[in-house]
């Protein structure tokens, strides 16, 4: 009997070991060792990781513990600001009212992680009236609470209403017209609408490689309109890089050699006002002059946006969006490092060439990264200051509650007689002597004016 029982125990133990081994293999396949994905999920089980007022795990605003944002390559540790931004640039005013007439407009640049972020907007935000998303349908219905009106202009809510991957020049002219023609509210009663533009940027080299891989698999953006100054570019202004229906199977060298390839410096072009350079007519100025104007325009438009995020900093992107729009995501963003572009082996010389070809995007990204991290620092600093103020007010409230009943101060404390020291351990009240606890004792220099209140007393105690 003992031998049978021992044999059964061995079988159970072997089965358990096999299950554990299988689980480890699956975990390594889904989340490679050391990745942010694995760290995020492990962190979500750690106690005390949920901040006040947040329902999703993996985040902590407690500065006494580990900073949950430092895992994103320790950017803030090595970060040294290069650009001087105004307070308005670092703290953009976003008074978004989802119940009013305000609209969030998402400028979706190709291969920046915009598809993932766009899904977050329609599926992952805590809303009084969540977006209605149905299986098999790409678009979701995002109505305001109590009204059949949309608050979000994006691929997954309104579709490509202004053309496939419309740029800033197209959106700024198209969105108001599209919103007014939806017939949601009569124009006679329609108040001024606020449009809050947002976008996502990515490291230019990896974005370029990602677009090449996408085109190599047969993707095209033929449905893009490229409307500027009321018209689309002619074939001579914007020639095609390939003769057939698509450019599938193209090599990286072929992709790089096409002088009309819009993949080069795409982020700068899509964020700039193309009207400043004659749209797609490149004969009006030299190439460097043209791109210099576009770069400054893109920087100016980026500063004026209500929000922008960076693909390389998913958690900081989530934090800044939530803080700007006072909306919270249900589940935390995940930093995925395993993209198709990351799997491409590119020689250092080829990488240098790609970087040179996208030098305007490189300069824009460095500018955007600097602004992004400075905004993050300013937001965290403000958050800590607000936390200190809350603790300060709570201490005053507790002190007021202890002092008022004990010293009989409903609104104003008694005056200290001239030349008499302040109360120390006891206070005379008629024939009774009442003990005063040490925390309410006052220093010798304490004095109150004739019309002083208990708030003035509390200020003296705090200074003491």
Short mmCIF file of C-alpha atoms in Angstrom, two decimals:
data_model
loop_
_atom_site.label_atom_id
_atom_site.label_comp_id
_atom_site.label_asym_id
_atom_site.label_seq_id
_atom_site.Cartn_x
_atom_site.Cartn_y
_atom_site.Cartn_z
CA UNK A 1 0.00 0.00 0.00
CA UNK A 2 2.84 2.36 0.86
CA UNK A 3 4.59 1.59 -2.41
CA UNK A 4 1.41 2.38 -4.41
CA UNK A 5 0.91 5.64 -2.52
CA UNK A 6 4.56 6.61 -3.08
CA UNK A 7 4.26 5.81 -6.79
CA UNK A 8 1.13 7.97 -7.08
CA UNK A 9 2.87 10.86 -5.32
CA UNK A 10 5.78 10.62 -7.75
CA UNK A 11 3.40 10.73 -10.71
CA UNK A 12 1.64 13.81 -9.31
CA UNK A 13 4.97 15.52 -8.67
CA UNK A 14 6.19 14.80 -12.20
CA UNK A 15 2.90 16.09 -13.63
CA UNK A 16 3.19 19.31 -11.62
CA UNK A 17 6.79 19.82 -12.76
CA UNK A 18 5.74 19.32 -16.38
CA UNK A 19 2.94 21.91 -15.98
CA UNK A 20 5.35 24.43 -14.46
CA UNK A 21 7.86 23.85 -17.26
CA UNK A 22 5.11 24.26 -19.87
CA UNK A 23 3.98 27.52 -18.25
CA UNK A 24 7.54 28.90 -18.26
CA UNK A 25 7.95 28.04 -21.96
CA UNK A 26 4.66 29.74 -22.83
CA UNK A 27 5.60 32.85 -20.81
CA UNK A 28 8.97 33.08 -22.53
CA UNK A 29 7.28 32.81 -25.92
CA UNK A 30 4.64 35.46 -25.20
CA UNK A 31 6.88 37.84 -23.24
CA UNK A 32 10.62 37.38 -23.88
CA UNK A 33 12.86 37.53 -20.85
CA UNK A 34 13.66 41.05 -19.67
CA UNK A 35 11.03 42.70 -21.82
CA UNK A 36 8.78 45.48 -20.57
CA UNK A 37 5.84 43.19 -21.28
CA UNK A 38 7.03 40.72 -18.66
CA UNK A 39 7.97 43.44 -16.18
CA UNK A 40 4.59 45.09 -16.58
CA UNK A 41 2.63 41.94 -15.86
CA UNK A 42 4.81 41.04 -12.90
CA UNK A 43 4.50 44.57 -11.57
CA UNK A 44 0.73 44.41 -11.75
CA UNK A 45 0.73 41.71 -9.08
CA UNK A 46 2.93 43.66 -6.72
CA UNK A 47 1.10 45.15 -3.71
CA UNK A 48 0.74 48.90 -3.51
CA UNK A 49 1.26 49.49 -7.22
CA UNK A 50 -2.12 51.07 -7.90
CA UNK A 51 -2.23 54.85 -7.44
CA UNK A 52 -5.06 56.71 -5.81
CA UNK A 53 -7.92 57.18 -8.21
CA UNK A 54 -6.56 54.74 -10.79
CA UNK A 55 -8.17 51.40 -11.49
CA UNK A 56 -5.48 49.82 -13.64
CA UNK A 57 -2.49 47.94 -12.15
CA UNK A 58 1.16 48.47 -12.76
CA UNK A 59 1.26 52.20 -11.95
CA UNK A 60 2.26 53.95 -8.76
CA UNK A 61 2.40 57.64 -7.97
CA UNK A 62 4.07 56.99 -4.63
CA UNK A 63 7.44 58.69 -4.92
CA UNK A 64 8.73 56.69 -1.95
CA UNK A 65 8.76 53.49 -4.05
CA UNK A 66 10.16 52.63 -7.43
CA UNK A 67 9.21 55.04 -10.19
CA UNK A 68 7.06 53.00 -12.63
CA UNK A 69 8.18 55.19 -15.54
CA UNK A 70 11.93 54.70 -15.06
CA UNK A 71 11.80 51.27 -16.72
CA UNK A 72 11.45 52.97 -20.11
CA UNK A 73 15.23 52.92 -20.65
CA UNK A 74 15.86 55.31 -17.76
CA UNK A 75 15.35 58.26 -20.09
CA UNK A 76 14.92 60.83 -17.33
CA UNK A 77 18.12 59.72 -15.60
CA UNK A 78 20.19 60.54 -18.68
CA UNK A 79 17.97 63.34 -19.97
CA UNK A 80 19.49 66.80 -20.31
CA UNK A 81 17.18 69.44 -21.77
CA UNK A 82 18.46 71.09 -24.94
CA UNK A 83 15.60 73.46 -25.75
CA UNK A 84 14.02 76.27 -23.77
CA UNK A 85 10.24 76.04 -23.75
CA UNK A 86 7.76 78.45 -22.23
CA UNK A 87 5.42 77.48 -19.39
CA UNK A 88 2.58 77.45 -21.90
CA UNK A 89 4.49 74.91 -24.03
CA UNK A 90 5.18 72.67 -21.05
CA UNK A 91 1.66 72.96 -19.61
CA UNK A 92 -0.77 73.20 -22.56
CA UNK A 93 -4.27 74.21 -21.48
CA UNK A 94 -6.71 71.44 -22.38
CA UNK A 95 -10.22 72.07 -21.13
CA UNK A 96 -11.82 69.13 -22.92
CA UNK A 97 -15.55 68.74 -22.30
CA UNK A 98 -16.88 65.46 -23.63
CA UNK A 99 -20.43 66.54 -22.82
CA UNK A 100 -20.08 69.81 -24.73
CA UNK A 101 -18.96 70.37 -28.31
CA UNK A 102 -15.25 69.56 -28.01
CA UNK A 103 -13.67 67.05 -30.40
CA UNK A 104 -10.38 65.13 -30.19
CA UNK A 105 -8.77 64.82 -33.64
CA UNK A 106 -6.16 62.09 -34.04
CA UNK A 107 -3.54 62.76 -36.73
CA UNK A 108 -2.41 59.23 -37.56
CA UNK A 109 1.07 59.07 -39.12
CA UNK A 110 1.95 55.76 -40.75
CA UNK A 111 4.00 53.21 -38.77
CA UNK A 112 4.22 55.16 -35.54
CA UNK A 113 2.07 52.80 -33.47
CA UNK A 114 -1.00 54.87 -34.24
CA UNK A 115 -3.21 51.83 -34.83
CA UNK A 116 -2.56 50.58 -31.31
CA UNK A 117 -3.09 54.03 -29.82
CA UNK A 118 -6.25 54.49 -31.89
CA UNK A 119 -7.67 51.27 -30.46
CA UNK A 120 -6.87 52.51 -26.96
CA UNK A 121 -8.98 55.60 -27.66
CA UNK A 122 -12.11 53.63 -28.59
CA UNK A 123 -11.75 50.51 -26.42
CA UNK A 124 -9.65 51.33 -23.38
CA UNK A 125 -10.91 54.61 -21.86
CA UNK A 126 -13.19 54.77 -18.83
CA UNK A 127 -16.20 56.73 -20.05
CA UNK A 128 -19.68 57.47 -18.79
CA UNK A 129 -20.83 56.30 -22.21
CA UNK A 130 -18.20 53.90 -23.65
CA UNK A 131 -17.69 53.58 -27.39
CA UNK A 132 -19.76 50.81 -28.95
CA UNK A 133 -17.47 48.39 -30.75
CA UNK A 134 -18.76 45.25 -32.47
CA UNK A 135 -16.85 42.20 -33.64
CA UNK A 136 -16.05 42.26 -37.33
CA UNK A 137 -16.45 46.03 -37.61
CA UNK A 138 -13.41 48.32 -37.76
CA UNK A 139 -15.25 51.45 -36.65
CA UNK A 140 -16.78 52.07 -33.25
CA UNK A 141 -19.55 54.49 -32.31
CA UNK A 142 -18.28 57.06 -29.83
CA UNK A 143 -21.20 59.24 -28.73
CA UNK A 144 -21.30 61.86 -26.01
CA UNK A 145 -23.32 61.09 -22.88
CA UNK A 146 -26.96 61.76 -23.65
CA UNK A 147 -26.44 62.78 -27.30
CA UNK A 148 -25.88 61.05 -30.60
CA UNK A 149 -22.81 63.14 -31.39
CA UNK A 150 -19.23 61.99 -31.68
CA UNK A 151 -16.43 63.41 -29.56
CA UNK A 152 -13.60 61.62 -31.42
CA UNK A 153 -12.40 62.10 -35.00
CA UNK A 154 -10.17 59.14 -35.80
CA UNK A 155 -9.77 56.11 -37.98
CA UNK A 156 -11.67 53.84 -35.58
CA UNK A 157 -14.54 56.25 -34.91
CA UNK A 158 -15.27 58.33 -38.02
CA UNK A 159 -13.11 56.38 -40.47
CA UNK A 160 -10.82 58.05 -43.00
CA UNK A 161 -13.28 60.91 -43.49
CA UNK A 162 -10.59 63.31 -44.75
CA UNK A 163 -8.66 60.73 -46.75
CA UNK A 164 -6.32 57.89 -45.84
CA UNK A 165 -3.74 59.08 -43.29
CA UNK A 166 -4.67 62.74 -43.75
CA UNK A 167 -1.92 65.15 -42.69
CA UNK A 168 -2.17 68.39 -40.70
CA UNK A 169 -2.78 70.49 -43.83
CA UNK A 170 -5.72 68.28 -44.82
CA UNK A 171 -7.23 67.86 -41.37
CA UNK A 172 -7.16 71.51 -40.37
CA UNK A 173 -9.28 72.37 -43.43
CA UNK A 174 -11.39 69.22 -43.64
CA UNK A 175 -12.42 68.34 -40.07
CA UNK A 176 -14.66 71.37 -39.32
CA UNK A 177 -16.51 70.87 -42.61
CA UNK A 178 -16.98 67.15 -41.99
CA UNK A 179 -18.25 67.74 -38.47
CA UNK A 180 -20.72 70.41 -39.64
CA UNK A 181 -22.11 68.24 -42.44
CA UNK A 182 -22.95 65.36 -40.12
CA UNK A 183 -26.19 67.11 -39.17
CA UNK A 184 -25.69 66.40 -35.48
CA UNK A 185 -26.67 69.89 -34.28
CA UNK A 186 -28.43 72.71 -36.16
CA UNK A 187 -25.95 75.39 -37.18
CA UNK A 188 -28.14 78.09 -35.68
CA UNK A 189 -27.66 76.66 -32.20
CA UNK A 190 -24.16 75.25 -32.64
CA UNK A 191 -21.67 76.92 -30.25
CA UNK A 192 -18.01 77.35 -31.08
CA UNK A 193 -16.39 73.94 -31.29
CA UNK A 194 -12.92 73.27 -29.87
CA UNK A 195 -10.73 70.83 -31.79
CA UNK A 196 -7.93 69.20 -29.81
CA UNK A 197 -5.33 67.70 -32.17
CA UNK A 198 -3.19 64.79 -31.00
CA UNK A 199 -0.60 62.55 -32.67
CA UNK A 200 2.07 59.91 -32.05
CA UNK A 201 5.70 60.16 -33.24
CA UNK A 202 8.39 57.50 -33.57
CA UNK A 203 12.14 57.24 -34.00
CA UNK A 204 12.65 58.13 -37.70
CA UNK A 205 15.00 55.27 -38.62
CA UNK A 206 12.78 52.54 -37.16
CA UNK A 207 9.67 54.17 -38.56
CA UNK A 208 11.25 54.26 -42.04
CA UNK A 209 12.27 50.60 -41.84
CA UNK A 210 8.81 49.66 -40.63
CA UNK A 211 7.21 51.44 -43.57
CA UNK A 212 9.54 49.66 -45.99
CA UNK A 213 8.58 46.27 -44.57
CA UNK A 214 4.92 47.24 -44.82
CA UNK A 215 5.25 48.28 -48.46
CA UNK A 216 7.34 45.21 -49.19
CA UNK A 217 4.40 43.05 -48.08
CA UNK A 218 2.17 44.77 -50.65
CA UNK A 219 0.67 47.69 -48.74
CA UNK A 220 -0.03 50.94 -50.56
CA UNK A 221 -1.54 54.30 -49.64
CA UNK A 222 -3.16 54.99 -52.96
CA UNK A 223 -6.32 56.19 -51.22
CA UNK A 224 -4.42 59.12 -49.69
CA UNK A 225 -5.69 62.40 -51.12
CA UNK A 226 -2.81 64.79 -50.32
CA UNK A 227 -5.18 67.73 -50.74
CA UNK A 228 -3.46 71.09 -50.30
CA UNK A 229 -4.83 74.54 -51.16
CA UNK A 230 -8.01 72.94 -52.38
CA UNK A 231 -6.54 70.43 -54.85
CA UNK A 232 -4.63 67.15 -55.04
CA UNK A 233 -1.10 67.11 -56.50
CA UNK A 234 -0.63 66.34 -60.16
CA UNK A 235 1.27 63.26 -61.35
CA UNK A 236 4.23 65.45 -62.27
CA UNK A 237 4.27 66.97 -58.76
CA UNK A 238 4.01 63.60 -57.05
CA UNK A 239 5.19 60.77 -59.31
CA UNK A 240 4.84 57.12 -58.35
CA UNK A 241 7.82 55.05 -57.25
CA UNK A 242 6.58 51.84 -58.96
CA UNK A 243 4.78 51.05 -62.23
CA UNK A 244 2.40 48.31 -61.10
CA UNK A 245 -0.42 48.05 -58.59
CA UNK A 246 1.94 47.89 -55.64
CA UNK A 247 5.59 47.75 -54.69
CA UNK A 248 5.58 44.33 -53.07
CA UNK A 249 8.93 42.59 -52.82
CA UNK A 250 10.97 45.78 -53.19
CA UNK A 251 14.40 45.73 -51.64
CA UNK A 252 15.52 48.29 -49.08
CA UNK A 253 17.90 49.78 -51.65
CA UNK A 254 15.06 50.24 -54.16
CA UNK A 255 12.91 51.78 -51.46
CA UNK A 256 15.66 54.23 -50.57
CA UNK A 257 16.58 55.13 -54.14
CA UNK A 258 13.18 56.54 -55.14
CA UNK A 259 13.41 60.37 -54.89
CA UNK A 260 9.60 60.70 -54.71
CA UNK A 261 9.16 58.32 -51.81
CA UNK A 262 7.01 60.07 -49.20
CA UNK A 263 8.39 57.76 -46.52
CA UNK A 264 11.42 60.04 -46.23
CA UNK A 265 10.81 62.75 -43.60
CA UNK A 266 7.15 61.75 -43.50
CA UNK A 267 6.58 62.99 -39.95
CA UNK A 268 7.84 66.49 -40.71
CA UNK A 269 5.76 66.75 -43.87
CA UNK A 270 2.59 65.45 -42.22
CA UNK A 271 2.83 67.85 -39.26
CA UNK A 272 3.69 70.97 -41.28
CA UNK A 273 1.54 73.46 -43.14
CA UNK A 274 2.30 72.56 -46.76
CA UNK A 275 0.71 75.78 -48.01
CA UNK A 276 3.80 77.64 -46.80
CA UNK A 277 5.96 75.96 -49.46
CA UNK A 278 3.55 75.79 -52.37
CA UNK A 279 2.21 72.34 -51.42
CA UNK A 280 3.82 69.67 -53.63
CA UNK A 281 5.32 72.11 -56.13
CA UNK A 282 9.02 71.81 -55.33
CA UNK A 283 10.15 74.40 -57.88
CA UNK A 284 9.32 77.43 -55.75
CA UNK A 285 12.47 77.18 -53.55
CA UNK A 286 15.55 75.07 -52.95
CA UNK A 287 15.23 71.76 -51.14
CA UNK A 288 16.97 72.96 -47.97
CA UNK A 289 14.86 76.13 -47.88
CA UNK A 290 11.69 74.12 -48.39
CA UNK A 291 12.45 71.60 -45.67
CA UNK A 292 13.66 74.32 -43.31
CA UNK A 293 10.26 76.03 -43.57
CA UNK A 294 8.45 72.71 -43.15
CA UNK A 295 10.51 71.79 -40.08
CA UNK A 296 9.78 75.07 -38.30
CA UNK A 297 6.09 74.74 -39.18
CA UNK A 298 6.01 71.17 -37.86
CA UNK A 299 7.65 72.25 -34.59
CA UNK A 300 5.18 75.09 -34.19
CA UNK A 301 2.17 72.85 -34.86
CA UNK A 302 3.53 70.18 -32.51
CA UNK A 303 3.85 72.71 -29.68
CA UNK A 304 0.30 73.88 -30.33
CA UNK A 305 -1.21 70.40 -30.16
CA UNK A 306 -3.16 69.44 -27.08
CA UNK A 307 -1.09 66.27 -26.76
CA UNK A 308 1.44 64.12 -28.56
CA UNK A 309 3.05 60.87 -27.52
CA UNK A 310 6.16 58.89 -28.46
CA UNK A 311 6.07 55.23 -29.44
CA UNK A 312 9.23 54.57 -27.43
CA UNK A 313 7.62 55.81 -24.16
CA UNK A 314 4.26 54.10 -23.88
CA UNK A 315 3.67 54.60 -20.15
CA UNK A 316 4.72 58.24 -20.22
CA UNK A 317 2.45 58.70 -23.25
CA UNK A 318 -0.45 57.22 -21.31
CA UNK A 319 0.31 59.39 -18.27
CA UNK A 320 0.44 62.65 -20.23
CA UNK A 321 -2.75 61.87 -22.16
CA UNK A 322 -4.66 61.03 -18.97
CA UNK A 323 -3.41 64.17 -17.27
CA UNK A 324 -4.16 66.42 -20.27
CA UNK A 325 -7.71 65.23 -20.95
CA UNK A 326 -8.65 64.08 -17.42
CA UNK A 327 -9.54 60.65 -18.80
CA UNK A 328 -8.25 57.32 -17.51
CA UNK A 329 -7.44 54.18 -19.44
CA UNK A 330 -8.76 50.88 -18.17
CA UNK A 331 -5.59 48.84 -18.81
CA UNK A 332 -2.02 50.18 -18.86
CA UNK A 333 -0.11 50.59 -22.10
CA UNK A 334 2.48 47.94 -22.90
CA UNK A 335 5.93 48.70 -24.25
CA UNK A 336 6.55 46.21 -27.07
CA UNK A 337 10.10 46.09 -28.39
CA UNK A 338 9.62 43.15 -30.74
CA UNK A 339 8.46 44.84 -33.97
CA UNK A 340 9.08 43.72 -37.54
CA UNK A 341 11.42 46.64 -38.05
CA UNK A 342 13.47 45.60 -35.03
CA UNK A 343 14.01 42.16 -36.59
CA UNK A 344 15.61 43.68 -39.71
CA UNK A 345 19.39 43.38 -39.82
CA UNK A 346 20.65 46.63 -41.31
CA UNK A 347 24.32 47.41 -41.80
CA UNK A 348 25.61 50.45 -39.89
CA UNK A 349 26.40 52.24 -43.14
CA UNK A 350 22.81 51.70 -44.35
CA UNK A 351 21.47 53.01 -41.05
CA UNK A 352 23.61 56.14 -41.41
CA UNK A 353 22.25 56.64 -44.91
CA UNK A 354 18.66 56.25 -43.71
CA UNK A 355 19.32 58.71 -40.92
CA UNK A 356 20.78 61.21 -43.39
CA UNK A 357 17.82 60.79 -45.75
CA UNK A 358 15.48 61.49 -42.83
CA UNK A 359 17.55 64.26 -41.26
CA UNK A 360 14.56 66.61 -40.97
CA UNK A 361 12.56 63.93 -39.17
CA UNK A 362 15.58 63.25 -36.97
CA UNK A 363 15.75 66.91 -35.96
CA UNK A 364 11.99 67.03 -35.42
CA UNK A 365 12.06 63.89 -33.28
CA UNK A 366 14.90 65.20 -31.11
CA UNK A 367 12.91 68.39 -30.60
CA UNK A 368 9.72 66.43 -29.86
CA UNK A 369 11.49 64.08 -27.45
CA UNK A 370 12.96 67.03 -25.55
CA UNK A 371 9.55 68.70 -25.29
CA UNK A 372 7.87 65.41 -24.37
CA UNK A 373 10.25 64.62 -21.50
CA UNK A 374 10.18 68.21 -20.23
CA UNK A 375 6.38 68.06 -20.21
CA UNK A 376 6.56 64.79 -18.32
CA UNK A 377 8.96 66.26 -15.75
CA UNK A 378 6.78 69.36 -15.32
CA UNK A 379 3.66 67.20 -14.88
CA UNK A 380 5.28 64.97 -12.26
CA UNK A 381 6.64 68.02 -10.43
CA UNK A 382 3.17 69.58 -10.39
CA UNK A 383 1.68 66.28 -9.23
CA UNK A 384 4.11 66.07 -6.31
CA UNK A 385 3.42 69.71 -5.40
CA UNK A 386 -0.33 69.05 -5.39
CA UNK A 387 0.23 66.00 -3.20
CA UNK A 388 2.22 68.11 -0.72
CA UNK A 389 -0.54 70.72 -0.69
CA UNK A 390 -3.14 68.04 0.03
CA UNK A 391 -1.04 66.72 2.91
CA UNK A 392 -0.55 70.29 4.15
CA UNK A 393 -4.31 70.95 4.14
CA UNK A 394 -4.97 67.64 5.85
CA UNK A 395 -2.49 68.49 8.64
CA UNK A 396 -4.14 71.89 9.12
CA UNK A 397 -7.56 70.24 9.27
CA UNK A 398 -6.43 67.74 11.91
CA UNK A 399 -4.64 70.46 13.94
CA UNK A 400 -7.68 72.72 13.76
CA UNK A 401 -9.85 69.87 15.00
CA UNK A 402 -7.56 69.27 17.98
CA UNK A 403 -7.06 72.90 18.97
CA UNK A 404 -10.51 74.44 18.66
CA UNK A 405 -12.33 72.29 21.25
CA UNK A 406 -9.34 72.14 23.57
CA UNK A 407 -8.59 75.86 23.74
CA UNK A 408 -12.12 77.04 23.21
CA UNK A 409 -11.40 78.86 19.94
CA UNK A 410 -14.47 78.79 17.74
CA UNK A 411 -13.00 81.26 15.22
CA UNK A 412 -10.49 83.46 17.07
CA UNK A 413 -7.89 82.61 19.74
CA UNK A 414 -7.48 84.67 22.91
CA UNK A 415 -4.85 87.40 22.98
CA UNK A 416 -1.55 86.90 24.76
CA UNK A 417 -1.15 89.52 27.51
CA UNK A 418 1.80 91.83 27.01
CA UNK A 419 4.95 90.60 28.70
CA UNK A 420 3.44 87.22 29.66
CA UNK A 421 5.02 84.08 28.12
CA UNK A 422 2.82 81.88 25.94
CA UNK A 423 1.15 78.77 27.40
CA UNK A 424 3.51 75.91 28.05
CA UNK A 425 2.24 72.78 29.80
CA UNK A 426 -0.93 74.03 31.46
CA UNK A 427 -3.61 76.63 30.84
CA UNK A 428 -5.58 78.32 33.60
CA UNK A 429 -9.35 78.16 33.00
CA UNK A 430 -11.19 79.42 36.08
CA UNK A 431 -10.38 77.26 39.09
CA UNK A 432 -9.41 74.30 36.89
CA UNK A 433 -6.04 73.57 35.41
CA UNK A 434 -6.08 71.77 32.05
CA UNK A 435 -3.13 69.96 30.55
CA UNK A 436 -2.11 71.03 27.05
CA UNK A 437 -0.27 68.42 24.96
CA UNK A 438 3.27 69.23 23.81
CA UNK A 439 2.38 69.50 20.09
CA UNK A 440 0.26 72.62 20.75
CA UNK A 441 2.85 74.41 22.90
CA UNK A 442 4.06 77.66 21.38
CA UNK A 443 7.55 79.18 21.20
CA UNK A 444 8.46 82.29 23.18
CA UNK A 445 8.33 84.50 20.05
CA UNK A 446 4.71 83.60 19.33
CA UNK A 447 2.32 86.55 19.27
CA UNK A 448 -0.99 87.38 17.63
CA UNK A 449 -2.43 90.68 16.57
CA UNK A 450 -5.74 91.96 17.91
CA UNK A 451 -7.85 90.64 14.98
CA UNK A 452 -5.96 87.37 14.48
CA UNK A 453 -7.84 84.18 13.73
CA UNK A 454 -7.14 80.55 14.34
CA UNK A 455 -5.80 80.33 10.78
CA UNK A 456 -3.10 82.86 11.74
CA UNK A 457 -2.26 80.71 14.72
CA UNK A 458 -1.98 77.63 12.52
CA UNK A 459 0.39 79.50 10.22
CA UNK A 460 2.61 80.34 13.21
CA UNK A 461 2.55 76.73 14.38
CA UNK A 462 3.56 75.48 10.91
CA UNK A 463 6.42 78.00 10.67
CA UNK A 464 7.55 76.90 14.10
#
